[in-house]
Each structure stands twice: as C-alpha cells, then as structure tokens.
CSV table of C-alpha atoms in Angstrom, one decimal:
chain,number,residue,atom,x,y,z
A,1,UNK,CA,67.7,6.6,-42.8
A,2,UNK,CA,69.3,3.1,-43.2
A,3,UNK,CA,67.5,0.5,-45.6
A,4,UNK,CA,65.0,-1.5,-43.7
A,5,UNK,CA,62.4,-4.5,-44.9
A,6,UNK,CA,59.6,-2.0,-46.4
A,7,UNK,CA,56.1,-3.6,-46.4
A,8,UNK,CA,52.8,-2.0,-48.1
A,9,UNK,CA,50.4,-1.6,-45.7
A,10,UNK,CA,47.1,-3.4,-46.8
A,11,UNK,CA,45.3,0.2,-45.9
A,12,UNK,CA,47.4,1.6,-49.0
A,13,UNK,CA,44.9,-0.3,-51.3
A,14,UNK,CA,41.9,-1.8,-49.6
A,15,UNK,CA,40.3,-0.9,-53.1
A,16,UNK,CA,42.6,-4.3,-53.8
A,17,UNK,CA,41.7,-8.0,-52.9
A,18,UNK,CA,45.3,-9.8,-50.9
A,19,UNK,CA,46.1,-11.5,-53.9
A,20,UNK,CA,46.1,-8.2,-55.9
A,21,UNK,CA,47.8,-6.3,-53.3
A,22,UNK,CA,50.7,-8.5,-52.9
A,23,UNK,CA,50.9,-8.2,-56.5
A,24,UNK,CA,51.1,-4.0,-56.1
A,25,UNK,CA,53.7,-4.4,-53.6
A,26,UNK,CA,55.5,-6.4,-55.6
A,27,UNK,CA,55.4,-4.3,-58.8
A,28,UNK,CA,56.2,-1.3,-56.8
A,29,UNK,CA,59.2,-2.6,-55.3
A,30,UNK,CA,58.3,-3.3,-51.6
A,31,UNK,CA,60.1,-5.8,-49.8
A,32,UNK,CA,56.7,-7.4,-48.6
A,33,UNK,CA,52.9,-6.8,-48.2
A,34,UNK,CA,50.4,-6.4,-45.6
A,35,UNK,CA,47.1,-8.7,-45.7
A,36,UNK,CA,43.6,-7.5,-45.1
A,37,UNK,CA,41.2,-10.5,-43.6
A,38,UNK,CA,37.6,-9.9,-44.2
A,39,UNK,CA,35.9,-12.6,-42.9
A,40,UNK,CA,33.1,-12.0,-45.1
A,41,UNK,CA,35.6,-12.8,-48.3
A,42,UNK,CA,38.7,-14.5,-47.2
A,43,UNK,CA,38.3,-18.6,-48.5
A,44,UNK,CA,40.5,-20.9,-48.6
A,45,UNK,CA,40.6,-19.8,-52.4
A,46,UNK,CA,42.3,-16.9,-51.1
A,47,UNK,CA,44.7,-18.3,-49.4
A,48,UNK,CA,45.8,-20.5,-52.0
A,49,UNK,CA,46.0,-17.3,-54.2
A,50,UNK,CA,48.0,-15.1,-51.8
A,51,UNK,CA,50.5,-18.0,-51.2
A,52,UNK,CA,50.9,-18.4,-55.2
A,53,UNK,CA,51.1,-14.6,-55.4
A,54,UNK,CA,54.0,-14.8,-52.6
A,55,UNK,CA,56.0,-17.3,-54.0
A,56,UNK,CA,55.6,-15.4,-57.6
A,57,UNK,CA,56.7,-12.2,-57.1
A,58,UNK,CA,59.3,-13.4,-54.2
A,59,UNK,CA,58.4,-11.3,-51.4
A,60,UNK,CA,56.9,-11.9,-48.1
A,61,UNK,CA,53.7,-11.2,-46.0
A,62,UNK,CA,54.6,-8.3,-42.7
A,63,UNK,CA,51.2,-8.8,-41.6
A,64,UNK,CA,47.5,-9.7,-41.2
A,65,UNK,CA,45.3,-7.6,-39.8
A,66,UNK,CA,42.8,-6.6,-37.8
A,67,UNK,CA,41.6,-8.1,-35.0
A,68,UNK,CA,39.6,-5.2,-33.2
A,69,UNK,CA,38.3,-6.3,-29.7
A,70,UNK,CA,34.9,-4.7,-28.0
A,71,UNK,CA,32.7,-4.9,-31.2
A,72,UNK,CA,31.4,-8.1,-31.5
A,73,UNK,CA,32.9,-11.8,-31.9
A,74,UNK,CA,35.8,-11.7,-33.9
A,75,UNK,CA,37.6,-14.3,-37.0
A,76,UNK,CA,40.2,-15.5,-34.3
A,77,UNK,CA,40.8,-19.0,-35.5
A,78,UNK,CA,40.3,-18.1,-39.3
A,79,UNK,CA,42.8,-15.2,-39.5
A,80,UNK,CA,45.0,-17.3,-37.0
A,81,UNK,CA,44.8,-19.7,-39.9
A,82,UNK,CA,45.3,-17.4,-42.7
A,83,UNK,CA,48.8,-16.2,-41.1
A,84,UNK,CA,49.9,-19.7,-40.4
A,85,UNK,CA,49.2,-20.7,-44.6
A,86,UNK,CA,50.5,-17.3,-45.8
A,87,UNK,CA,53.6,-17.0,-43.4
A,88,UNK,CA,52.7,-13.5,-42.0
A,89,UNK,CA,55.3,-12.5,-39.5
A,90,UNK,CA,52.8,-10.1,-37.6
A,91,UNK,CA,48.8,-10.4,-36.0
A,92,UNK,CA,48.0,-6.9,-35.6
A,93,UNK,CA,45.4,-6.3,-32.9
A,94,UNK,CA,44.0,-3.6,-30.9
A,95,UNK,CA,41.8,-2.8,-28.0
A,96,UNK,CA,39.4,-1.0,-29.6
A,97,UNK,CA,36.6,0.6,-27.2
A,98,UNK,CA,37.1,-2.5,-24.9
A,99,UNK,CA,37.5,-1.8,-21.1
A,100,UNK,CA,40.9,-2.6,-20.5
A,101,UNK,CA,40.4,-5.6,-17.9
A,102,UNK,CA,38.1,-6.8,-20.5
A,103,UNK,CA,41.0,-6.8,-23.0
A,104,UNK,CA,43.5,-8.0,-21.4
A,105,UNK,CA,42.4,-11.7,-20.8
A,106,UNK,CA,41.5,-11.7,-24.4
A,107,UNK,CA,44.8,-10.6,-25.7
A,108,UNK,CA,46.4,-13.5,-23.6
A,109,UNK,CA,44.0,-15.8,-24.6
A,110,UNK,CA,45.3,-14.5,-28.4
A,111,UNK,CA,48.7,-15.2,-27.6
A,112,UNK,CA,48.2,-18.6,-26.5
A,113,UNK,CA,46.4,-19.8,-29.4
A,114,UNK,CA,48.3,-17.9,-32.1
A,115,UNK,CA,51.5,-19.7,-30.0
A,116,UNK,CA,49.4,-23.2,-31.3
A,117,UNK,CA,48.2,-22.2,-34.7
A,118,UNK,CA,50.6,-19.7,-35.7
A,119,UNK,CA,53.8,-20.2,-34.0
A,120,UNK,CA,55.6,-18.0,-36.7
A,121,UNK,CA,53.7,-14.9,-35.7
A,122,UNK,CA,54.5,-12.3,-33.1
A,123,UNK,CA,51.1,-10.6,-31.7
A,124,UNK,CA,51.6,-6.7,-31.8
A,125,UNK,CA,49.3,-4.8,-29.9
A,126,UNK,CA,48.6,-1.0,-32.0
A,127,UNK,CA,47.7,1.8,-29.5
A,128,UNK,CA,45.3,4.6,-31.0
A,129,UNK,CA,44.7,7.2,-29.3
A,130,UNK,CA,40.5,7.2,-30.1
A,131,UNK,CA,40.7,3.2,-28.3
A,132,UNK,CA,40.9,2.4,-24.6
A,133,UNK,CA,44.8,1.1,-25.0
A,134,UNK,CA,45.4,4.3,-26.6
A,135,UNK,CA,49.2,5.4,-25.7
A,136,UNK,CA,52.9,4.0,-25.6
A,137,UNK,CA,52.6,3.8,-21.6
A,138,UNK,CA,49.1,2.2,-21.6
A,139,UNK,CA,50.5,-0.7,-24.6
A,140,UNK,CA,53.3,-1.6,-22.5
A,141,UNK,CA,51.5,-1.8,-19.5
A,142,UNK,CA,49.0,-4.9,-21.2
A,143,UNK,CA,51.9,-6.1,-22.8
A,144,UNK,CA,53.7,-6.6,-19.4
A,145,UNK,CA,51.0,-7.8,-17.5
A,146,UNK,CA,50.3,-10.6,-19.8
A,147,UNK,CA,54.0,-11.5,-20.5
A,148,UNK,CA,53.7,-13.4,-23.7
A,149,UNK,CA,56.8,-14.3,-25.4
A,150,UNK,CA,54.9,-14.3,-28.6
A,151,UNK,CA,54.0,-10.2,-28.1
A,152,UNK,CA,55.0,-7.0,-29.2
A,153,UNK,CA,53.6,-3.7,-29.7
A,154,UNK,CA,53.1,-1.9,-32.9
A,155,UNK,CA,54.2,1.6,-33.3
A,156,UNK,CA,52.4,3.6,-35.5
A,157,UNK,CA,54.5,7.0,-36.1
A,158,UNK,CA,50.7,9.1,-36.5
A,159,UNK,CA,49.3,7.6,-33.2
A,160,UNK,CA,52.6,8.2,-31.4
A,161,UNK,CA,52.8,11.6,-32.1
A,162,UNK,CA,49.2,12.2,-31.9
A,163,UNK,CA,48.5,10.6,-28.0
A,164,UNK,CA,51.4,13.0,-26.8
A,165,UNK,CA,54.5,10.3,-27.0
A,166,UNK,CA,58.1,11.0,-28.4
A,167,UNK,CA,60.9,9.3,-30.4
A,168,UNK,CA,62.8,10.0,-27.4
A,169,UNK,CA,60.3,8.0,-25.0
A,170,UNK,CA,59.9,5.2,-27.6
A,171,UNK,CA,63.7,5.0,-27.5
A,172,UNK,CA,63.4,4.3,-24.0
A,173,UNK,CA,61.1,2.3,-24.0
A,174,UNK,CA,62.8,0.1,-26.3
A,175,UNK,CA,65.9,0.1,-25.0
A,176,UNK,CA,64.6,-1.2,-22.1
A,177,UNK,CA,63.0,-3.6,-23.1
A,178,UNK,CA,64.9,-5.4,-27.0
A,179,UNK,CA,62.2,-6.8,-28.5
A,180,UNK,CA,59.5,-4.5,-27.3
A,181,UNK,CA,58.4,-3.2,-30.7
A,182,UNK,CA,59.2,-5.5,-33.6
A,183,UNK,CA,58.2,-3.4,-36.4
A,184,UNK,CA,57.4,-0.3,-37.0
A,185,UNK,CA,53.9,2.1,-39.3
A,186,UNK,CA,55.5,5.0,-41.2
A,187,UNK,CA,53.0,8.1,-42.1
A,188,UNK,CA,53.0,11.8,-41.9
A,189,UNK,CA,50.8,14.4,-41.1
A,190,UNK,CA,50.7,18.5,-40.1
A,191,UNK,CA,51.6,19.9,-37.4
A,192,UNK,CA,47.9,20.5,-37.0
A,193,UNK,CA,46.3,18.2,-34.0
A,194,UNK,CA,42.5,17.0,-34.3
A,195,UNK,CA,40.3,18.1,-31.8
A,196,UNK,CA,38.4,15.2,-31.1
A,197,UNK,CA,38.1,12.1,-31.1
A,198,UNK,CA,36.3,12.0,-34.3
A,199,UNK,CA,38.9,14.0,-36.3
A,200,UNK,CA,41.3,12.0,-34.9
A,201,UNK,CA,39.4,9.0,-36.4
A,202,UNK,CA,39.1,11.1,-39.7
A,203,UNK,CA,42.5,11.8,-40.1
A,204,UNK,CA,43.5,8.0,-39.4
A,205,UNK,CA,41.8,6.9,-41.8
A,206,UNK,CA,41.6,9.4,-44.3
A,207,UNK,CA,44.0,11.5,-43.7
A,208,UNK,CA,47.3,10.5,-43.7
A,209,UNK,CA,50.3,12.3,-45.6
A,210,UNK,CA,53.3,11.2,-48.0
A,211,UNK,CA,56.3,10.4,-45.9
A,212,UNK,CA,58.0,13.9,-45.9
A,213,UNK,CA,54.6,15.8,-47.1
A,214,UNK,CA,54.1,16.5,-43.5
A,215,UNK,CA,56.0,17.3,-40.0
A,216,UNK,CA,56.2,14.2,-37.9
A,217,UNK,CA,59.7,13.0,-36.6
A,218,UNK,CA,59.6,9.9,-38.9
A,219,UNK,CA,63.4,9.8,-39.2
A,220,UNK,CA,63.7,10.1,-35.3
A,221,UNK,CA,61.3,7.7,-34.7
A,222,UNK,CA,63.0,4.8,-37.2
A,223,UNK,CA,66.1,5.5,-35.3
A,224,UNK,CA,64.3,4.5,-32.0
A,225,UNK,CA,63.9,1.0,-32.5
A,226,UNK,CA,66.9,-0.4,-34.5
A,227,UNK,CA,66.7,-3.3,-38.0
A,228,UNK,CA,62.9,-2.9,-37.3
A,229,UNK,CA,60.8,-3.6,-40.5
A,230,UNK,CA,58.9,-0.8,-41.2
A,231,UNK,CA,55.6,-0.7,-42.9
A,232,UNK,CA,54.0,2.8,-45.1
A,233,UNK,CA,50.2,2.8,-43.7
A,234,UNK,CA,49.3,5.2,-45.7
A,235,UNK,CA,45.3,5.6,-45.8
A,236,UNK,CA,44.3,8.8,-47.4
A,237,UNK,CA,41.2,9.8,-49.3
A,238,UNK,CA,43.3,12.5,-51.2
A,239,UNK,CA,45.5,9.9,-52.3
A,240,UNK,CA,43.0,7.4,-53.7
A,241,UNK,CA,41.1,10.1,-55.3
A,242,UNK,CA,43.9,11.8,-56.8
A,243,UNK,CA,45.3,7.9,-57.8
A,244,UNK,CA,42.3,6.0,-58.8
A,245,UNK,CA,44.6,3.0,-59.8
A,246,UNK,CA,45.7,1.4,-57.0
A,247,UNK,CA,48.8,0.0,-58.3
A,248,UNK,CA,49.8,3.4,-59.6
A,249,UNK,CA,48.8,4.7,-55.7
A,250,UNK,CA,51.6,2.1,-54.1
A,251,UNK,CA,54.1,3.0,-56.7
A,252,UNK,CA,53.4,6.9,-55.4
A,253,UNK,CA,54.2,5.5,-51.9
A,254,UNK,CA,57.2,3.8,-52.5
A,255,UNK,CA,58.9,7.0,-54.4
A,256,UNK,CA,57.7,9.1,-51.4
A,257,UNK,CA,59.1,7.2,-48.8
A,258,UNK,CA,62.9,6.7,-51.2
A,259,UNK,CA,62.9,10.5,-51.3
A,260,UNK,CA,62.4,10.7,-47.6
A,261,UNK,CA,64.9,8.4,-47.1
A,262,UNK,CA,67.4,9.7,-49.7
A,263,UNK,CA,67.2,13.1,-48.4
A,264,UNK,CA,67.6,12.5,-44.5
C-alpha cells in the first residue's frame, strides 16, 4: 500500500475532547486528526485550543464532523465556523433517516454556505447503509443532482462492503468522475454480515476491527481512488475496553494499520 496522509478519526477517541485528540494523533504519529463538534461543548475556547494544539504538534485537521440531517436542527453555521478557524479540509455529512428529496435541498443549501464560510472545505457526503443515502450509487446520484464544486463523497471501506458495493465499482466510479471521492475511512470487519439494520448500527459503531484483524478488501479499496488521504475510523467497544487510555488506543491503531501496510 503506498504512504498516504493518515488522519485519526475523532471516533478512535471520543473518550478525548479535540484539543486532546489532536494531541493523540500527534503522539501517535498520524499525519492529522479528525474533529468531533458537540454543539453542547465546542466554544470559542475550543477553538483557540485546537488551533494551538495544531500549530504545536505540526499536523493538520482531515475533518469535522457530523452533520446528520432528519433529526432535528442541526450546528450548521457553528461547525461551518469551527472548520473555517481550525482549517479542516473535510465537512462530513450524511442523510441520516431524511427522505431523500428532503435531503437534497439541504445538502445544497450546505454547499453554498460552507462555499461562504468555509471556502477551504470540500463537503463529503458518507453513505451508510442503515440511512436513506445508504449506497455508492445512491451518494453519487445526490452528489450529481446538486453539482457543487465544493462536494465529494466519503467512502467508508465498512459501509461499502456492507451495502453490497466493490473496490471494483468504486474504481469506476472514480475514474469516471476525478475528484469524486476525496478521501477515503479505513476499518475492518469479518466476513460475517449483520442482519439488520440494528446490527449493522451495532457493528458501526461498536464494532469495527484492526486494519488486517478482519476480511475487507482494504488494500483494493485504497487502490481505487488514487493520493487519497485516508482516515482509520476505528470505533470499537473491544478496543476501548481492552485500551482504557485513549492515547495508548490511537497508538494501537497506528501500528495496526503500518503492519497492514508493510505486509501488503
């Protein structure tokens, strides 16, 4: 696997506040980190913080997330904001259980203003297989239709294999269309498939395996979309049990994913 940008997912530790998890990226030796707005906690204290945290340990911010339409007003402006001050490449959104002509005025109503108050950010749209945009097809299609420059869509390498899409498709897809998908999640998982849609929940957000612990094409999936960034979302009960310190749990991830990519 060829070196990439490798970001920590803010899902590794959301047992950490941003500043602190910029700080465990850091000391693990990720290339950047992924922010976790809570609207209920993020001031303009933190801000300040993850900025200082940023320029201190000299790596960068992949993304803020989430933005999770069809449950309830959402922090547009105020995470809009927070990417603008901290320089986060990516908005990560999704449809969540909103019809899908509900969601897609709102997702170009997102563009447009993250065009005015975040310029720097591209807004990728993650398909899950439990939400109403819930495949590769169905996230291309919204992206399309609303045809802003400022959009991408986020591949996830557990949803993709788990709403019945391929490398090979993705590859497609991509080539296509250059630009389609400007970064890319990394996790595992067994060759087991969930049920329902409440294990498939489960296993998203508790779930998840080591990269190389588990069977997914990871490697096949990487070579799909070319120089992407690529972020470890790894969110796994078993893993925060079994590493109660969360800056020993992203140094775990980071060795997992160098063996993975030593050994392919």
């Amino acid at each position: 696997m060829p070196n990439r940008l490798l970001s920590l997912a803010a899902g590794c530790v959301l047992d950490l506040d941003p500043v602190a998890t910029v700080e465990a990226a850091a000391a693990a030796g990720f290339d950047a980190a992924g922010l976790w707005f809570d609207a209920a906690t993020w001031t303009s204290a933190t801000t300040s913080g993850v900025q200082r945290a940023l320029a201190a340990t000299g790596i960068g911010a992949l993304d803020i997330e989430p933005l999770i339409y069809g449950r309830g007003d959402l922090p547009v402006e105020a995470l809009l904001d927070a990417a603008a001050a901290t320089g986060a490449r990516f908005v990560l959104t999704c449809s969540g259980p909103a019809a899908v002509d509900d969601f897609l005025p709102q997702f170009e109503s997102l563009c447009a203003l993250a065009a005015d108050r975040a310029p720097q950010a591209t807004i990728t749209l993650e398909f899950l297989p439990i939400f109403t945009v819930g495949s590769l097809a169905s996230a291309i299609d919204v992206v399309s239709r609303v045809g802003a420059p400022n959009s991408g869509i986020l591949v996830d390498t557990l949803h993709l294999s788990r709403s019945g899409s391929t490398p090979a498709e993705l590859a497609a897809a991509v080539a296509a269309q250059p630009g389609l998908v400007p970064y890319l999640q990394l996790a595992d998982a067994p060759a087991a498939i969930p049920a329902d849609r409440t294990a498939l929940r489960d296993e998203a957000l508790n779930g998840r395996l080591l990269c190389g612990d588990g069977v997914l094409p990871i490697d096949d999936v990487v070579s799909a979309v070319p120089g992407a960034p690529l972020s470890v979302e790894l969110r796994s009960a078993a893993l925060v049990q079994r590493y109660t310190d969360p800056f020993e749990r992203a140094r775990v991830i980071y060795a997992s994913f160098e063996r993975m990519r030593t050994h392919s």
